[in-house]
Coordinates of C-alpha atoms in Angstrom, one line a residue:
M1 CA 120.2 98.9 84.8
G2 CA 119.6 98.2 88.5
G3 CA 115.9 97.6 88.0
A4 CA 116.5 95.1 85.1
L5 CA 119.1 93.2 87.2
L6 CA 116.7 93.1 90.2
D7 CA 113.9 91.8 88.0
A8 CA 116.3 89.1 86.8
G9 CA 116.9 88.1 90.5
H10 CA 120.3 89.6 91.1
D11 CA 121.4 91.3 94.4
V12 CA 122.1 94.9 93.4
E13 CA 123.6 97.7 95.4
L14 CA 123.7 101.2 93.9
L15 CA 126.5 103.5 95.0
D16 CA 126.0 107.1 93.8
A17 CA 129.5 108.5 94.3
E18 CA 128.3 112.0 93.2
L19 CA 126.1 112.1 96.2
G20 CA 128.2 114.0 98.8
P21 CA 130.4 113.6 96.7
L22 CA 132.4 110.6 97.9
E23 CA 136.1 110.5 97.6
L24 CA 137.5 107.7 95.5
E25 CA 139.0 106.0 98.6
E26 CA 135.5 105.9 100.1
V27 CA 134.0 104.5 97.0
V28 CA 136.6 101.7 96.9
R29 CA 136.1 101.0 100.6
R30 CA 132.3 100.6 100.1
V31 CA 132.7 98.4 97.0
V32 CA 135.1 96.1 98.7
A33 CA 133.0 95.9 101.9
H34 CA 130.0 94.8 99.8
G35 CA 132.0 91.9 98.4
P36 CA 130.6 92.0 94.9
E37 CA 130.7 89.2 92.3
I38 CA 130.9 91.8 89.6
V39 CA 131.3 95.6 89.5
L40 CA 129.4 97.7 87.0
V41 CA 130.5 101.3 86.6
G42 CA 129.0 104.1 84.6
H43 CA 128.5 107.8 84.6
S44 CA 126.0 110.2 83.2
G45 CA 128.7 112.6 82.2
S46 CA 130.8 112.6 79.1
T47 CA 134.5 112.7 78.2
S48 CA 135.5 114.6 81.4
A49 CA 134.3 111.8 83.7
H50 CA 136.3 109.1 82.0
P51 CA 139.6 109.8 83.7
I52 CA 137.9 109.5 87.1
V53 CA 136.3 106.1 86.1
A54 CA 139.7 104.9 84.8
D55 CA 141.4 105.8 88.2
L56 CA 138.5 104.3 90.2
T57 CA 138.5 101.1 88.3
R58 CA 142.3 100.7 88.7
R59 CA 141.8 101.1 92.4
I60 CA 139.0 98.6 92.5
R61 CA 141.0 96.1 90.5
A62 CA 143.9 96.5 93.0
E63 CA 141.6 95.4 95.8
L64 CA 139.3 92.9 94.0
A65 CA 141.7 91.2 91.5
G66 CA 139.3 88.5 90.4
V67 CA 136.1 90.5 90.2
P68 CA 135.0 91.4 86.6
I69 CA 134.6 95.2 86.0
V70 CA 132.0 96.3 83.5
Y71 CA 131.9 99.9 82.2
G72 CA 129.0 101.6 80.4
G73 CA 127.7 105.0 79.5
V74 CA 127.9 107.5 76.7
F75 CA 131.7 107.8 76.6
P76 CA 132.4 104.1 76.6
T77 CA 129.7 103.5 73.9
Y78 CA 131.7 105.6 71.5
H79 CA 135.2 105.0 72.7
F80 CA 135.0 101.3 73.6
R81 CA 138.1 100.3 71.4
D82 CA 140.3 102.8 73.1
I83 CA 139.1 101.8 76.6
I84 CA 139.7 98.1 76.0
E85 CA 143.2 98.8 74.7
Q86 CA 144.2 101.4 77.3
E87 CA 142.4 100.2 80.5
P88 CA 143.2 96.6 81.1
Q89 CA 141.4 96.6 84.4
I90 CA 138.1 97.0 82.6
D91 CA 136.9 93.6 81.4
V92 CA 133.8 94.5 79.5
V93 CA 132.4 97.7 77.9
V94 CA 128.6 97.8 77.5
R95 CA 127.6 99.9 74.5
G96 CA 124.2 101.7 74.3
E97 CA 121.4 101.0 76.7
G98 CA 122.4 98.4 79.3
E99 CA 119.0 97.4 80.6
A100 CA 118.9 94.4 78.2
T101 CA 122.6 93.7 78.0
A102 CA 123.4 93.6 81.7
P103 CA 121.1 90.7 82.7
R104 CA 122.3 88.7 79.7
L105 CA 125.9 89.5 80.6
L106 CA 125.4 88.3 84.2
E107 CA 123.8 85.0 83.0

């Protein structure tokens, strides 16, 4: 999605939390330091990664109360109803491929 957002003229910073890997506190610190207008979170894993994303987005919401949080990937594509009902810190779930959706969403 980053390439599509860059092509649309957006400032994008990719943070790969699996590289290292980074502790959740470090991910939150880096996100807050960047001062984003929107946070897009996804994972290449499946069901087992969702609890980590839920915890991470709660922590981000606590630090960046007014910043929209968008969640995408395989798990959210199929479980979007449960996520929206159970994770109020997540504002939007992108289903399927996000390359076309993300730029339109940011517009």
